[in-house]
Coordinates of C-alpha atoms in Angstrom, one line a residue:
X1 CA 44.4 122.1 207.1
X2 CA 46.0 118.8 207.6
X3 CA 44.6 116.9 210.4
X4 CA 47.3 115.9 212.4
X5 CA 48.2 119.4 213.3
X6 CA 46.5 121.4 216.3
X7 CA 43.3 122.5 216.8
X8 CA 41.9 125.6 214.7
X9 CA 40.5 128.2 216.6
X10 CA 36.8 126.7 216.8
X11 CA 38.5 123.3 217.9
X12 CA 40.1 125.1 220.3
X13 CA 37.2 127.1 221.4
X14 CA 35.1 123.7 221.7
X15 CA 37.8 122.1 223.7
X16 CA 38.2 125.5 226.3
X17 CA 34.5 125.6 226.7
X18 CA 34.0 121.6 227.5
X19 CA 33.9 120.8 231.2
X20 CA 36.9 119.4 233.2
X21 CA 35.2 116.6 234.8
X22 CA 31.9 114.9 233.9
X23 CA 29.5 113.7 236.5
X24 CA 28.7 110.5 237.1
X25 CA 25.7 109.1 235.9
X26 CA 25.1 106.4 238.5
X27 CA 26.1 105.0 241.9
X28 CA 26.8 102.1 242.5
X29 CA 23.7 99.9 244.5
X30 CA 24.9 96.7 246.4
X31 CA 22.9 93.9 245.6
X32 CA 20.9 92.2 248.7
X33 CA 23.3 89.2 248.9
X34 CA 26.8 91.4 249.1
X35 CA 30.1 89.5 247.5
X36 CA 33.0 89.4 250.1
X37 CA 35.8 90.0 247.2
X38 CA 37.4 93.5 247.7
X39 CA 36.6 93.3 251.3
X40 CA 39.6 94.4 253.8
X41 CA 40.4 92.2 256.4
X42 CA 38.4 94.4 259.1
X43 CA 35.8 94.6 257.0
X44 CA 35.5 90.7 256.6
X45 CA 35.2 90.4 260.1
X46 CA 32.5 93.0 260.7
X47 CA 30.4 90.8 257.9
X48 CA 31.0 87.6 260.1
X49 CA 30.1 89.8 262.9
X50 CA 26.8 90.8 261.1
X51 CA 26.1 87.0 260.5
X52 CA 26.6 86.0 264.0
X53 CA 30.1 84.9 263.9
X54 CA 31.9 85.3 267.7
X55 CA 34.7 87.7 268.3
X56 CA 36.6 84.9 269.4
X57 CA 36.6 83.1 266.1
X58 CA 36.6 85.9 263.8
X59 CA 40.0 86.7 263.4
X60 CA 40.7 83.0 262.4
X61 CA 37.6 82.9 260.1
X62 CA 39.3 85.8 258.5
X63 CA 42.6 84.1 257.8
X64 CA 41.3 81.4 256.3
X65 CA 38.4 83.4 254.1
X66 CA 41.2 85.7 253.2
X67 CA 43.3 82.3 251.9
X68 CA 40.7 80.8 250.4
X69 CA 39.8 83.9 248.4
X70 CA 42.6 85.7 247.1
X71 CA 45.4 82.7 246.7
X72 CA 43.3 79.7 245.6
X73 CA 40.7 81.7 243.9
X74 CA 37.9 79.7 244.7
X75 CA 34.6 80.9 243.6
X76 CA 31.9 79.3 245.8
X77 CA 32.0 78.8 249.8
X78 CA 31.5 75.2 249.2
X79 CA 35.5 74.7 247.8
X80 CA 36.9 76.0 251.1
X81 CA 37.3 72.5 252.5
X82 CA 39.3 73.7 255.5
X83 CA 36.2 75.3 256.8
X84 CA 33.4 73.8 258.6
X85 CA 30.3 72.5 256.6
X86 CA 27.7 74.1 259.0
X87 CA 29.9 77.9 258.4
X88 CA 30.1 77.0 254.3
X89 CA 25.8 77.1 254.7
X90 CA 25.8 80.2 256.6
X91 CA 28.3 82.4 254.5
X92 CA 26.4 80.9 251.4
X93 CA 23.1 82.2 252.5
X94 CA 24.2 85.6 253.2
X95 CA 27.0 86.6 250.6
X96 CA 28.5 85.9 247.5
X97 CA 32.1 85.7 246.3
X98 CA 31.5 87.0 242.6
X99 CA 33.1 88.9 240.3
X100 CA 32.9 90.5 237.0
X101 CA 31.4 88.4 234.7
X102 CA 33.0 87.7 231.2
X103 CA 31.4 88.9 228.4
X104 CA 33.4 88.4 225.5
X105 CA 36.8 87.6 225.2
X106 CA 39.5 88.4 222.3
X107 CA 42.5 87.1 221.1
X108 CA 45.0 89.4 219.5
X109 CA 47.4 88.0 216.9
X110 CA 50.3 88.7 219.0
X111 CA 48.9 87.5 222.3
X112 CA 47.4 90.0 224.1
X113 CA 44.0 89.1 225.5
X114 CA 41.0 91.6 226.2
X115 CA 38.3 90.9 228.2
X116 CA 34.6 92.7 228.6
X117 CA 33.3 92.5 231.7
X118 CA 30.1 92.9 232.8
X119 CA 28.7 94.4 236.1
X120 CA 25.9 94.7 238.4
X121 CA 24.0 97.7 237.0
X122 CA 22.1 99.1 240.3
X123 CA 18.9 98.3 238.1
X124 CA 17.6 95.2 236.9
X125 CA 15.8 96.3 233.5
X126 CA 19.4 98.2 232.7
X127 CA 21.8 97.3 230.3
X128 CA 24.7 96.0 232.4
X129 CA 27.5 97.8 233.1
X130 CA 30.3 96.8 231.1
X131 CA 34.4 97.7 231.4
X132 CA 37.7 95.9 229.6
X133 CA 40.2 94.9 231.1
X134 CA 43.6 93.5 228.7
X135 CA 46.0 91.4 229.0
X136 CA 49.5 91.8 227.7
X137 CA 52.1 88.7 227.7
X138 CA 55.4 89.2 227.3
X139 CA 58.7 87.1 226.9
X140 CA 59.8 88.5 230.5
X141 CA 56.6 89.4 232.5
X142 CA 52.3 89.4 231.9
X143 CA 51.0 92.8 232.4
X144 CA 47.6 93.3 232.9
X145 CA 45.5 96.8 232.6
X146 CA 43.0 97.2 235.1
X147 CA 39.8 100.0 234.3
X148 CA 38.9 102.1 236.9
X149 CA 35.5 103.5 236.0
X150 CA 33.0 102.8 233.7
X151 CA 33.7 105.1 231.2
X152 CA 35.9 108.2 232.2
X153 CA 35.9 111.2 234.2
X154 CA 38.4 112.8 232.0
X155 CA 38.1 114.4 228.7
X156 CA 41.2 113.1 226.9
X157 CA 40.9 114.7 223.0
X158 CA 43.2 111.8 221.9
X159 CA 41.7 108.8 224.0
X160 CA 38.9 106.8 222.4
X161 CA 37.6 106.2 226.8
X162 CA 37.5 109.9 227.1
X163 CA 35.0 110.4 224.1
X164 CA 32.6 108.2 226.6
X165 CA 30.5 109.8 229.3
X166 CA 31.1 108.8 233.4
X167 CA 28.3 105.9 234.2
X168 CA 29.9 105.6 237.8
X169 CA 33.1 104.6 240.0
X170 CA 34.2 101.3 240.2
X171 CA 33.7 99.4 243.3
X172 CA 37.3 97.8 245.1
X173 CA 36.0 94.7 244.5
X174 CA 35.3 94.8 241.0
X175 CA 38.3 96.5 240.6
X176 CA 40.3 93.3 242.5
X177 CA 38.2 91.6 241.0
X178 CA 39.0 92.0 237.4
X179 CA 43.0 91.0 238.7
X180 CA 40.7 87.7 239.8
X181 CA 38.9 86.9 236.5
X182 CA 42.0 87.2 234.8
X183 CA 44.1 84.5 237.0
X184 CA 40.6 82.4 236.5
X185 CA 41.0 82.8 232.7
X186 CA 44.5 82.3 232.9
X187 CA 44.6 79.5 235.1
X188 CA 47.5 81.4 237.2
X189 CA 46.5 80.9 240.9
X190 CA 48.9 80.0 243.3
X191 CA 47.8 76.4 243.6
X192 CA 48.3 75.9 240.3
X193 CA 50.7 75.2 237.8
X194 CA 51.1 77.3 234.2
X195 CA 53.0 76.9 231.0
X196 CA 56.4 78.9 231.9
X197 CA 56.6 77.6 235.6
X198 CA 55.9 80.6 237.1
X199 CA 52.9 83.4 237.4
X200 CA 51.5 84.6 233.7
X201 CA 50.0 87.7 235.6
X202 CA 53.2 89.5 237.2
X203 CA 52.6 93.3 237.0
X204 CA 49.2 95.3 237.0
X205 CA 48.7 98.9 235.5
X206 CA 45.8 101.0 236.6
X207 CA 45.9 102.4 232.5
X208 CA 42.4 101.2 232.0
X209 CA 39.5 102.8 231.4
X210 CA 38.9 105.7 233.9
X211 CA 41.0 107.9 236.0
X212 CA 41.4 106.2 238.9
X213 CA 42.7 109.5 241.2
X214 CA 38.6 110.3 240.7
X215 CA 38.2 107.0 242.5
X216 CA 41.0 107.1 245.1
X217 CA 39.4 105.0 247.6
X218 CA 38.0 102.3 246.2
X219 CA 41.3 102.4 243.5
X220 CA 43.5 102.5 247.0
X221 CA 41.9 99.3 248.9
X222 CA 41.8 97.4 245.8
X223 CA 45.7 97.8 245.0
X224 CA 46.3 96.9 248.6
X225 CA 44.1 93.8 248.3
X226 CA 46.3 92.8 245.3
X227 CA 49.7 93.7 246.6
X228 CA 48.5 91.7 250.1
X229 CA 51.8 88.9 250.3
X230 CA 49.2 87.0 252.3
X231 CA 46.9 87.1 249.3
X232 CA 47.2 87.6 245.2
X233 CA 50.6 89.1 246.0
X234 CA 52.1 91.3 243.0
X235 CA 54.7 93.4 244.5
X236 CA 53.9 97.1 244.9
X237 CA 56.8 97.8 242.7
X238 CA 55.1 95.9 239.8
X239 CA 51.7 98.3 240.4
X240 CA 51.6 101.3 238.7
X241 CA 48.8 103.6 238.8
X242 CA 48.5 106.5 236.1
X243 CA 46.9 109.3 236.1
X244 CA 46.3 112.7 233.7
X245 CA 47.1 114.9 237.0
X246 CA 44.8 114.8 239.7
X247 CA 47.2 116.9 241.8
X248 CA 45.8 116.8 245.5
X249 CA 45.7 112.8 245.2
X250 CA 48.8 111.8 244.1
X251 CA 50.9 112.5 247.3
X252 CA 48.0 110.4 248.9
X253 CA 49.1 107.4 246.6
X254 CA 52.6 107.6 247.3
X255 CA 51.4 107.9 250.9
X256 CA 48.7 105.3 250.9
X257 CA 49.3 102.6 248.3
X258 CA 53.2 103.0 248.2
X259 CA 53.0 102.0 244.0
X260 CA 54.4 103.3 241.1
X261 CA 53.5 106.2 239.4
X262 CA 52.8 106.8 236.1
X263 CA 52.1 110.4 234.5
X264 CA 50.1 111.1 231.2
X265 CA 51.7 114.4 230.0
X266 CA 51.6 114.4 227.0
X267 CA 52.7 118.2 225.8
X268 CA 55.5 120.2 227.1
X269 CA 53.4 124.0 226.7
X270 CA 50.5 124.4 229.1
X271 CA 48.1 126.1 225.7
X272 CA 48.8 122.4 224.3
X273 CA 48.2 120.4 227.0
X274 CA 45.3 122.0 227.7
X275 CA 43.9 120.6 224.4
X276 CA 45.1 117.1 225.1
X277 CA 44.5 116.8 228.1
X278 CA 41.5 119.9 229.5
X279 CA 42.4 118.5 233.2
X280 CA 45.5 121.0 232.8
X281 CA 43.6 124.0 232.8
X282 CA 42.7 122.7 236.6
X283 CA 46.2 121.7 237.2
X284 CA 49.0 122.9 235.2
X285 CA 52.1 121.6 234.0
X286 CA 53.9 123.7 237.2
X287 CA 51.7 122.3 239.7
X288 CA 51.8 118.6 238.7
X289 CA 55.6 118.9 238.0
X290 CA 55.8 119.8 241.7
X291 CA 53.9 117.0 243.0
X292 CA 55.9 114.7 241.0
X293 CA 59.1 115.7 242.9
X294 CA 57.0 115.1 245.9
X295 CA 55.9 111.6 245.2
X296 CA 57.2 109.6 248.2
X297 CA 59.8 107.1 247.6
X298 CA 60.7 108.4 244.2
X299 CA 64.4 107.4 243.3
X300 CA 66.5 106.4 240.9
X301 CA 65.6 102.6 241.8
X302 CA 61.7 104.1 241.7
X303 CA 61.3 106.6 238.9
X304 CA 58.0 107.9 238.2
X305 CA 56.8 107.1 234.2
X306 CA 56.1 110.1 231.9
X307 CA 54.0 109.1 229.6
X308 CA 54.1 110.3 226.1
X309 CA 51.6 109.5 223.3
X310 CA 53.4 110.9 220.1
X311 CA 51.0 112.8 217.5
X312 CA 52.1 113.4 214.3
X313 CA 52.5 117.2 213.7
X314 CA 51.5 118.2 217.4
X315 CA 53.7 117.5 220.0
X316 CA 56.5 115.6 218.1
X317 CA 59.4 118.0 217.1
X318 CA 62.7 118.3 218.5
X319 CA 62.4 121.5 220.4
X320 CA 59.3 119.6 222.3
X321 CA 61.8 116.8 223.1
X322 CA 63.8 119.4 224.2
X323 CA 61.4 121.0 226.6
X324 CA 60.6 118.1 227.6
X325 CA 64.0 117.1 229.2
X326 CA 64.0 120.7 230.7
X327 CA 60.9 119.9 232.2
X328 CA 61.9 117.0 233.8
X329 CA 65.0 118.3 235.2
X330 CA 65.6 117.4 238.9
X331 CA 62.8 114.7 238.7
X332 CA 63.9 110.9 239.1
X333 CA 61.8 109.7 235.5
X334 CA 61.8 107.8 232.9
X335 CA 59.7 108.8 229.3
X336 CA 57.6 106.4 227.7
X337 CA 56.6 107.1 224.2
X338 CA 53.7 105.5 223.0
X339 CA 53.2 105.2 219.4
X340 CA 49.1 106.9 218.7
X341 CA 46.6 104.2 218.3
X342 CA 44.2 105.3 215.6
X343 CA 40.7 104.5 216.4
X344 CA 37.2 105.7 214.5
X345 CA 36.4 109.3 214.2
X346 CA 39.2 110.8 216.1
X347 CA 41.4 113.5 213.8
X348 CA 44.7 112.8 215.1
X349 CA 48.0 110.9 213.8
X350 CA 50.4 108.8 214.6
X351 CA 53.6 110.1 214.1
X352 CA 55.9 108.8 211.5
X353 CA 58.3 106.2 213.1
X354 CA 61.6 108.0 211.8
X355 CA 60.4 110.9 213.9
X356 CA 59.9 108.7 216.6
X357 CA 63.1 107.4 216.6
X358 CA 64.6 111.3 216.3
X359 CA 62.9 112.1 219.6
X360 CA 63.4 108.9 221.5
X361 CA 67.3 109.6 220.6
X362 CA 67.5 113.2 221.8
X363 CA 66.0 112.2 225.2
X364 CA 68.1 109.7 225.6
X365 CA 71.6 111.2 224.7
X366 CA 70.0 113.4 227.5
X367 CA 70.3 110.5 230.0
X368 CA 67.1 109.7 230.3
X369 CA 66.0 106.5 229.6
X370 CA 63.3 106.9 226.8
X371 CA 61.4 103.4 225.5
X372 CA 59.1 103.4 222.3
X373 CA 55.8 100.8 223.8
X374 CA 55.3 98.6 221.2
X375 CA 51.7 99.0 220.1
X376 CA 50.3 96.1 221.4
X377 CA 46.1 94.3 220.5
X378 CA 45.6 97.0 218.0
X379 CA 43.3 94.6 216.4
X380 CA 41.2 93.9 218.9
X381 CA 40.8 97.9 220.0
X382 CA 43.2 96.9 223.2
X383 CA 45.9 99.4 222.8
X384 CA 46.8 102.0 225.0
X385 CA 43.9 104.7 224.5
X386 CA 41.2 102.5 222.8
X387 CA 39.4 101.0 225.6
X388 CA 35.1 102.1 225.7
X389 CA 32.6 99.9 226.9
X390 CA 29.4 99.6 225.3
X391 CA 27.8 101.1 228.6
X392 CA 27.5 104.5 227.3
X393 CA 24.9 102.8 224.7
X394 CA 21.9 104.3 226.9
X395 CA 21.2 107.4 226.9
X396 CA 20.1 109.5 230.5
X397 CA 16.1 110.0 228.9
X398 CA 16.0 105.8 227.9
X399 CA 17.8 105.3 231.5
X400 CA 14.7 107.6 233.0
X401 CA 12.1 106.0 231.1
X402 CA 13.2 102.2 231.9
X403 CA 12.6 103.3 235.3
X404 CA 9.5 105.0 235.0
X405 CA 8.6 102.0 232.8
X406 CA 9.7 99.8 236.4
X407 CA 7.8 101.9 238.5
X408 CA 4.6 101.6 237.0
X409 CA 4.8 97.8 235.9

């Protein structure tokens, strides 16, 4: 049987029987010196409160933290010249202003950058925690994908992240945070000037690795940190989050973070999306369909992203273009269709470009508007689908017995 077309009745079986979610391995465990970046305002000033910082003062100290942080992008108390020596020495002692470190960083032959980031791993004879974060220039805007978890809740059958298991959630500050280390890399804070004039990092997409509706809270303050006009300052209309379908928290986003959304579908027929996509057996093609037309603030100037990986020999035909505009019917959208990135071991295809074409045309003589996303740092494992960190490497027995190994050294 050719491998591009669906699953045989075992694959199926394996796929029905897997769980929906995985459980996280880990928590995260704040280190004893706690960094200040993804901090909300009130939360800043409770830490200055902590420290001994007066009421009075506070709210100023705030401002100015809040400046110093998130539109110069310094990265040590000492560069914030506009505050006192004597409160540079106390907010040294007590906190940090780190972020992910960089790891490695790769160049793709058209552009596209990915970084691997390392993170504080709760446990100091761990391997670090490591995610990727990528990104993509382009002549009219710099995009840049922002990972969620490390690893991925989700169990994806076409997504190299999904093959990984669930270390933990992200924390809102290493999820700002990786926005930061890219304008660092970049050379693209506000104080600065770049090559074009203008900002290199203009839009964010939360398409890295994770799903970050399993990690709504720490996924929401970040993107409100970022879309701050008082701070980084992308526009909320140049955020979009995606998700594979965590119904009960996407009203919340619309709600909460005001951004836009993105939707990993995928199929058009419930028995094949549950294969693609096992989240669909929790939530169904109905059920997220309905939350879509309740998205607050959807429009016709705001239309929510389908997204639309296109497999050769599985979801690709006509009649699932067709469906797919019946579908959609009624729903303010536009259908991205991502050309498959291959990547080791997986069984699936990408679909022959003509076909591509075939589809992209049908949905658009359909009036929708229906763009091919140009495979982007497929040789540097950056495309859309590709991202895994190597901090999967450890299994949950070494993980046990490095700590037993602490505990009795």
């Amino acid at each position: 049987m050719n491998e591009t077309m669906t699953a045989t009745p075992a694959q199926s079986g394996a796929t029905a029987n897997a769980p929906l979610e995985k459980i996280a391995l880990e928590s995260y465990v704040p280190p004893a010196k706690p960094s200040l970046v993804g901090l909300s305002r009130s939360e800043l000033a409770g830490r200055l409160g902590e420290i001994g910082v007066v009421s009075a003062q506070r709210k100023m100290r705030v401002q100015q933290l809040w400046h110093w942080i998130y539109v110069r992008g310094v990265p040590q108390f000492a560069d914030m010249t506009s505050i006192s020596k004597e409160m540079r020495q106390q907010l040294e002692q007590h906190f940090t202003l780190a972020r992910p470190e960089v790891a490695a960083e790769q160049i793709s032959s058209d552009g596209t950058r990915k970084w691997l980031l390392r993170l504080p791993s709760g446990d100091k004879v761990e391997r670090a925690h490591e995610v990727e974060c990528v990104y993509i220039p382009e002549t009219d805007r710099g995009t840049l994908c922002v990972s969620s978890q490390v690893g991925c809740t989700l169990n994806c059958s076409f997504c190299h992240t999904g093959t990984q298991r669930l270390v933990r959630n992200l924390t809102a500050g290493e999820i700002a945070g990786q926005v930061m280390v890219a304008r660092d890399r970049l050379n693209d804070w506000a104080d600065r000037d770049t090559p074009n004039g203008g900002r290199l990092i203009t839009n964010v997409v939360m398409m890295g690795m994770g799903e970050p509706l399993y990690n709504f809270e720490a996924v929401r303050d970040a993107l409100l940190i970022v879309s701050d006009n008082e701070g980084i300052g992308i526009s909320r209309r140049r955020i979009t989050l995606s998700t594979s379908g965590v119904v009960p928290n996407i009203v919340r986003t619309g709600e909460e973070i005001g951004v836009m959304l993105a939707i990993s579908l995928h199929a058009v027929r419930d028995e094949l999306r549950n294969e693609l996509v096992p989240l669909n057996r929790k939530y169904p093609i109905a059920e997220l369909l309905q939350a879509c037309r309740d998205y607050p603030g959807s429009s016709n100037a705001r239309r929510i992203t389908f997204e639309y990986v296109m497999l050769k020999g599985v979801n690709d035909s006509l009649e699932d273009a067709r469906l797919l505009v019946k579908l959609l019917k009624g729903i303010p959208a536009k259908i991205n269709l991502i050309p498959f990135n291959p990547w080791p071991g997986t069984r699936y295809e990408c679909s022959d470009w003509e076909q591509i074409e075939k589809f992209s045309e049908y949905i658009f003589n359909a009036g929708y508007s229906s763009p091919v996303r140009t495979p982007r740092g497929r040789d540097i494992l950056a495309a859309c689908g590709q991202l895994k960190s190597e901090s999967e490497k450890l299994s949950v027995r070494e993980r046990q017995a490095l700590r037993a190994m602490a505990m009795t050294d």
